[in-house]
Amino acid sequence: MPAEVIVVTDTDDAGDRIRDAVGRHFGCTVLRPGDDFVEEDGTFALVVDMSLDVQASVAYLRTLRARCPAGTQVLIVMRTDDRRGRVQAQSVGGTLFLHPQIEPPAVAGRLLQLATARADGVDERMRAAILGAQGACAALANIFEAASAGTRIDQQMVEAGTRAVLEAIGQGGIANWLDAVRAYDDRIYQHSLMVAGLAAAFGTTLGFGPADRLRLTRAALVHDVGKAKIPISILRKAGRLEPYEVSIIRTHASLGHEMLKDAGVSDPAMLDVARSHHERLDGSGYPEGLRGDEIGDFVRLVSVCDVYAALVAPRPPRPSYDIPSALAELSREAEAGRLEGAIVAMFARTFAPDPRPEIAPGPGPR
């Protein structure tokens, strides 16, 4: 396959990880500074993950860039996210700057976004997922900005975001959706988009009708809206939270419930999911320590999507889980009595090559 993407790195492990993620979608070649390079017409992006303090490496990169087709994008994985680093990146022709801790799947997601501008850059299913994610993220940003400012959440934005998710899942499928949303650096937006897409796909697996599937997806999209009021320093903190930080972040469930009520939301599914998606069947969850039948059906469904989405995204220093590992962890949670085993088992079918709907009545919120 032609080298559509060239990764230039001074670290073997980092280059291999980026190649593995990007290679799922594009022809990809990894070069170290000084390696010979065969010019190819199909190259549309360079991903640079190397020190820009080494003069010989910078000279190599400039030569390589000059030999690539006109319009080739240059994505720089920043070593330091400061003014000096940005000046260095601009000096070598960087067109997109990626933060130092970016994970390889997010690099692949950014490349997928860039590829949509090319007539033959991605197939139509992936294009649908990328464009749907862009629309849903724009709506989600509006929702979170309103929530953060203390102004009324626009329910039309919630509806627009929900329908963007449903259409993208219908046209692009869940695998493409998850790849597309990994391009978003903001952890909260990325997670909310993942949970919404998983809920939309899960609703299909369960055989839900359009109305219940819409309600499930809508509730999932705004399940974490209360985090708009949590300090960014806590939300973006890498590693283990301090006890007082855990106490603060746990307020997001009640805060989100109140925000949605204040916005005039009347759908019990949205309200219940926002407040109770961290409740667990054994009573170990929060904010109320509900157990068993006190937890409604929509909440049980979104909780499984929520846990899965958290597992497949990296949470430094923990790397992301792959699909089998994440599903195995869900099964362990079910065996421990925290999640519903039947729901976990059906959720796993969402990732089958051709998931057949589980014929079951749509749940009513309780």
CSV table of C-alpha atoms in Angstrom, one decimal, residues 99-335:
chain,number,residue,atom,x,y,z
A,99,HIS,CA,-0.4,18.0,22.5
A,100,PRO,CA,2.5,16.0,24.0
A,101,GLN,CA,0.4,13.3,25.6
A,102,ILE,CA,-1.8,12.6,22.6
A,103,GLU,CA,-2.5,8.9,22.2
A,104,PRO,CA,-1.9,7.2,18.8
A,105,PRO,CA,-5.7,6.6,18.1
A,106,ALA,CA,-6.3,10.3,18.5
A,107,VAL,CA,-3.5,10.9,15.9
A,108,ALA,CA,-5.3,8.5,13.6
A,109,GLY,CA,-8.6,10.4,14.3
A,110,ARG,CA,-7.1,13.7,13.3
A,111,LEU,CA,-5.8,12.2,10.1
A,112,LEU,CA,-9.2,10.8,9.3
A,113,GLN,CA,-10.7,14.3,9.7
A,114,LEU,CA,-8.1,15.7,7.3
A,115,ALA,CA,-8.7,12.9,4.8
A,116,THR,CA,-12.4,13.8,4.5
A,117,ALA,CA,-11.4,16.8,2.4
A,118,ARG,CA,-9.9,14.5,-0.2
A,119,ALA,CA,-12.3,13.0,-2.8
A,120,ASP,CA,-10.9,9.5,-2.2
A,121,GLY,CA,-9.6,10.0,1.3
A,122,VAL,CA,-11.9,7.8,3.3
A,123,ASP,CA,-14.8,5.5,2.4
A,124,GLU,CA,-18.4,6.8,2.7
A,125,ARG,CA,-19.1,5.0,6.0
A,126,MET,CA,-16.1,6.6,7.7
A,127,ARG,CA,-17.0,9.9,6.2
A,128,ALA,CA,-20.5,9.7,7.6
A,129,ALA,CA,-19.0,8.9,11.1
A,130,ILE,CA,-16.5,11.8,10.9
A,131,LEU,CA,-19.1,14.4,9.7
A,132,GLY,CA,-21.6,13.1,12.3
A,133,ALA,CA,-19.1,13.4,15.1
A,134,GLN,CA,-18.3,17.0,14.0
A,135,GLY,CA,-22.0,17.9,14.1
A,136,ALA,CA,-22.6,16.2,17.4
A,137,CYS,CA,-19.5,17.8,19.0
A,138,ALA,CA,-20.5,21.3,17.9
A,139,ALA,CA,-23.9,20.8,19.5
A,140,LEU,CA,-22.3,19.3,22.6
A,141,ALA,CA,-19.9,22.3,22.9
A,142,ASN,CA,-22.9,24.6,22.8
A,143,ILE,CA,-24.6,22.6,25.6
A,144,PHE,CA,-21.5,22.5,27.8
A,145,GLU,CA,-20.8,26.2,27.3
A,146,ALA,CA,-24.3,27.1,28.3
A,147,ALA,CA,-24.1,24.8,31.4
A,148,SER,CA,-20.7,26.3,32.4
A,149,ALA,CA,-22.0,29.9,32.1
A,150,GLY,CA,-25.1,29.0,34.1
A,151,THR,CA,-27.5,29.8,31.2
A,152,ARG,CA,-30.3,27.7,30.1
A,153,ILE,CA,-29.4,24.6,28.0
A,154,ASP,CA,-30.9,24.8,24.5
A,155,GLN,CA,-33.0,21.6,24.1
A,156,GLN,CA,-32.9,22.1,20.3
A,157,MET,CA,-29.1,21.7,20.5
A,158,VAL,CA,-29.6,18.5,22.5
A,159,GLU,CA,-32.0,17.2,19.7
A,160,ALA,CA,-29.6,18.3,16.9
A,161,GLY,CA,-26.6,16.5,18.6
A,162,THR,CA,-28.7,13.4,19.2
A,163,ARG,CA,-29.9,13.1,15.6
A,164,ALA,CA,-26.3,13.6,14.4
A,165,VAL,CA,-25.2,10.7,16.5
A,166,LEU,CA,-28.1,8.4,15.3
A,167,GLU,CA,-27.5,9.2,11.7
A,168,ALA,CA,-23.8,8.7,11.9
A,169,ILE,CA,-24.2,5.3,13.6
A,170,GLY,CA,-26.8,4.3,11.1
A,171,GLN,CA,-24.6,5.2,8.1
A,172,GLY,CA,-21.1,4.6,9.5
A,173,GLY,CA,-21.4,2.0,12.2
A,174,ILE,CA,-20.0,1.9,15.8
A,175,ALA,CA,-16.4,1.0,14.9
A,176,ASN,CA,-16.0,4.0,12.6
A,177,TRP,CA,-17.8,6.3,15.1
A,178,LEU,CA,-15.3,5.3,17.9
A,179,ASP,CA,-12.4,5.9,15.6
A,180,ALA,CA,-13.8,9.3,14.6
A,181,VAL,CA,-14.5,10.6,18.1
A,182,ARG,CA,-11.0,9.7,19.3
A,183,ALA,CA,-9.8,12.8,17.3
A,184,TYR,CA,-11.2,15.1,20.0
A,185,ASP,CA,-8.7,16.0,22.7
A,186,ASP,CA,-11.2,17.2,25.2
A,187,ARG,CA,-11.7,14.2,27.5
A,188,ILE,CA,-15.3,15.1,28.4
A,189,TYR,CA,-16.5,15.8,24.8
A,190,GLN,CA,-14.8,12.6,23.6
A,191,HIS,CA,-16.3,10.5,26.4
A,192,SER,CA,-19.8,11.9,25.9
A,193,LEU,CA,-19.7,11.3,22.2
A,194,MET,CA,-18.4,7.7,22.8
A,195,VAL,CA,-21.2,7.0,25.3
A,196,ALA,CA,-23.9,8.4,23.0
A,197,GLY,CA,-22.6,6.4,20.0
A,198,LEU,CA,-22.5,3.2,22.0
A,199,ALA,CA,-26.0,3.8,23.3
A,200,ALA,CA,-27.3,4.4,19.7
A,201,ALA,CA,-25.6,1.1,18.5
A,202,PHE,CA,-26.7,-0.8,21.6
A,203,GLY,CA,-30.3,0.3,21.1
A,204,THR,CA,-30.2,-1.3,17.6
A,205,THR,CA,-28.8,-4.5,19.1
A,206,LEU,CA,-31.6,-4.6,21.6
A,207,GLY,CA,-34.2,-4.1,18.8
A,208,PHE,CA,-35.5,-0.8,20.1
A,209,GLY,CA,-37.9,1.2,18.0
A,210,PRO,CA,-37.0,4.7,16.8
A,211,ALA,CA,-38.6,6.5,19.8
A,212,ASP,CA,-36.8,4.5,22.5
A,213,ARG,CA,-33.5,4.5,20.6
A,214,LEU,CA,-33.7,8.3,20.4
A,215,ARG,CA,-34.5,8.6,24.1
A,216,LEU,CA,-31.6,6.3,25.0
A,217,THR,CA,-29.1,8.2,22.8
A,218,ARG,CA,-30.3,11.6,23.9
A,219,ALA,CA,-29.9,10.7,27.6
A,220,ALA,CA,-26.4,9.3,26.9
A,221,LEU,CA,-25.3,12.4,25.1
A,222,VAL,CA,-25.9,14.7,28.1
A,223,HIS,CA,-25.3,12.2,30.9
A,224,ASP,CA,-22.2,14.1,32.0
A,225,VAL,CA,-23.4,17.6,31.5
A,226,GLY,CA,-22.9,18.3,35.2
A,227,LYS,CA,-19.1,18.2,34.6
A,228,ALA,CA,-19.4,21.6,33.0
A,229,LYS,CA,-19.3,22.9,36.6
A,230,ILE,CA,-16.3,20.8,37.7
A,231,PRO,CA,-12.9,22.6,37.7
A,232,ILE,CA,-10.9,21.9,34.6
A,233,SER,CA,-7.9,21.2,36.8
A,234,ILE,CA,-9.7,18.2,38.3
A,235,LEU,CA,-11.2,16.9,35.0
A,236,ARG,CA,-7.9,17.0,33.2
A,237,LYS,CA,-5.7,15.7,36.1
A,238,ALA,CA,-3.5,12.8,35.1
A,239,GLY,CA,-3.3,10.0,37.6
A,240,ARG,CA,-5.2,9.4,40.9
A,241,LEU,CA,-7.4,12.1,42.3
A,242,GLU,CA,-7.1,13.2,45.9
A,243,PRO,CA,-10.1,12.3,48.2
A,244,TYR,CA,-11.4,15.9,48.2
A,245,GLU,CA,-11.2,16.0,44.3
A,246,VAL,CA,-13.2,12.7,44.2
A,247,SER,CA,-15.9,14.4,46.4
A,248,ILE,CA,-16.0,17.4,44.0
A,249,ILE,CA,-16.2,15.3,40.8
A,250,ARG,CA,-19.0,13.2,42.3
A,251,THR,CA,-21.2,16.2,42.5
A,252,HIS,CA,-21.5,16.2,38.7
A,253,ALA,CA,-24.4,13.7,38.7
A,254,SER,CA,-26.7,15.9,40.9
A,255,LEU,CA,-25.5,19.1,39.1
A,256,GLY,CA,-26.4,17.7,35.7
A,257,HIS,CA,-29.8,16.5,36.9
A,258,GLU,CA,-30.6,20.0,38.2
A,259,MET,CA,-29.3,21.7,35.0
A,260,LEU,CA,-31.6,19.6,32.8
A,261,LYS,CA,-34.6,20.2,35.1
A,262,ASP,CA,-33.9,24.0,34.9
A,263,ALA,CA,-33.8,23.7,31.1
A,264,GLY,CA,-37.3,22.4,31.2
A,265,VAL,CA,-36.4,18.8,30.4
A,266,SER,CA,-39.3,16.5,31.2
A,267,ASP,CA,-38.1,13.2,29.8
A,268,PRO,CA,-37.5,11.0,32.9
A,269,ALA,CA,-34.9,9.0,31.0
A,270,MET,CA,-32.7,12.1,30.6
A,271,LEU,CA,-33.1,13.1,34.2
A,272,ASP,CA,-32.6,9.7,35.6
A,273,VAL,CA,-29.5,8.9,33.5
A,274,ALA,CA,-27.9,12.3,34.4
A,275,ARG,CA,-28.4,11.7,38.1
A,276,SER,CA,-27.9,8.0,38.5
A,277,HIS,CA,-25.5,6.7,35.8
A,278,HIS,CA,-22.9,6.0,38.6
A,279,GLU,CA,-25.3,4.0,40.7
A,280,ARG,CA,-24.6,0.3,41.0
A,281,LEU,CA,-26.9,-2.6,41.6
A,282,ASP,CA,-25.1,-3.6,44.8
A,283,GLY,CA,-25.6,-0.1,46.3
A,284,SER,CA,-21.9,0.9,46.0
A,285,GLY,CA,-22.6,3.8,43.6
A,286,TYR,CA,-23.4,7.4,44.0
A,287,PRO,CA,-25.0,9.9,44.6
A,288,GLU,CA,-27.8,8.1,46.5
A,289,GLY,CA,-26.4,4.5,46.9
A,290,LEU,CA,-29.4,3.1,45.0
A,291,ARG,CA,-29.5,-0.7,44.6
A,292,GLY,CA,-31.4,-3.3,42.6
A,293,ASP,CA,-34.8,-2.3,41.3
A,294,GLU,CA,-34.3,1.3,42.5
A,295,ILE,CA,-32.2,1.8,39.4
A,296,GLY,CA,-34.2,2.2,36.2
A,297,ASP,CA,-33.7,0.5,32.9
A,298,PHE,CA,-32.3,3.4,30.9
A,299,VAL,CA,-29.8,4.0,33.7
A,300,ARG,CA,-28.7,0.4,33.6
A,301,LEU,CA,-28.1,0.5,29.9
A,302,VAL,CA,-26.3,3.8,29.8
A,303,SER,CA,-24.1,2.8,32.8
A,304,VAL,CA,-22.7,-0.1,30.8
A,305,CYS,CA,-22.0,2.2,27.9
A,306,ASP,CA,-20.4,4.7,30.3
A,307,VAL,CA,-18.1,2.1,31.9
A,308,TYR,CA,-17.1,0.7,28.5
A,309,ALA,CA,-16.3,4.1,27.1
A,310,ALA,CA,-14.1,4.9,30.1
A,311,LEU,CA,-12.2,1.7,29.6
A,312,VAL,CA,-11.4,2.1,25.9
A,313,ALA,CA,-10.1,5.6,26.4
A,314,PRO,CA,-6.6,6.1,27.9
A,315,ARG,CA,-6.6,7.5,31.4
A,316,PRO,CA,-2.9,8.2,32.1
A,317,PRO,CA,-1.0,6.4,33.4
A,318,ARG,CA,-3.4,3.6,32.4
A,319,PRO,CA,-3.5,2.9,28.7
A,320,SER,CA,-6.7,2.2,26.9
A,321,TYR,CA,-8.3,-1.3,26.9
A,322,ASP,CA,-8.8,-3.2,23.7
A,323,ILE,CA,-12.3,-4.5,23.0
A,324,PRO,CA,-11.9,-8.0,24.4
A,325,SER,CA,-10.3,-6.6,27.6
A,326,ALA,CA,-13.0,-4.0,28.1
A,327,LEU,CA,-15.8,-6.5,27.6
A,328,ALA,CA,-14.0,-8.9,30.1
A,329,GLU,CA,-13.8,-6.1,32.6
A,330,LEU,CA,-17.6,-5.4,32.2
A,331,SER,CA,-18.2,-9.1,32.8
A,332,ARG,CA,-16.2,-8.9,36.0
A,333,GLU,CA,-18.3,-5.9,37.1
A,334,ALA,CA,-21.4,-8.0,36.4
A,335,GLU,CA,-20.1,-11.0,38.3
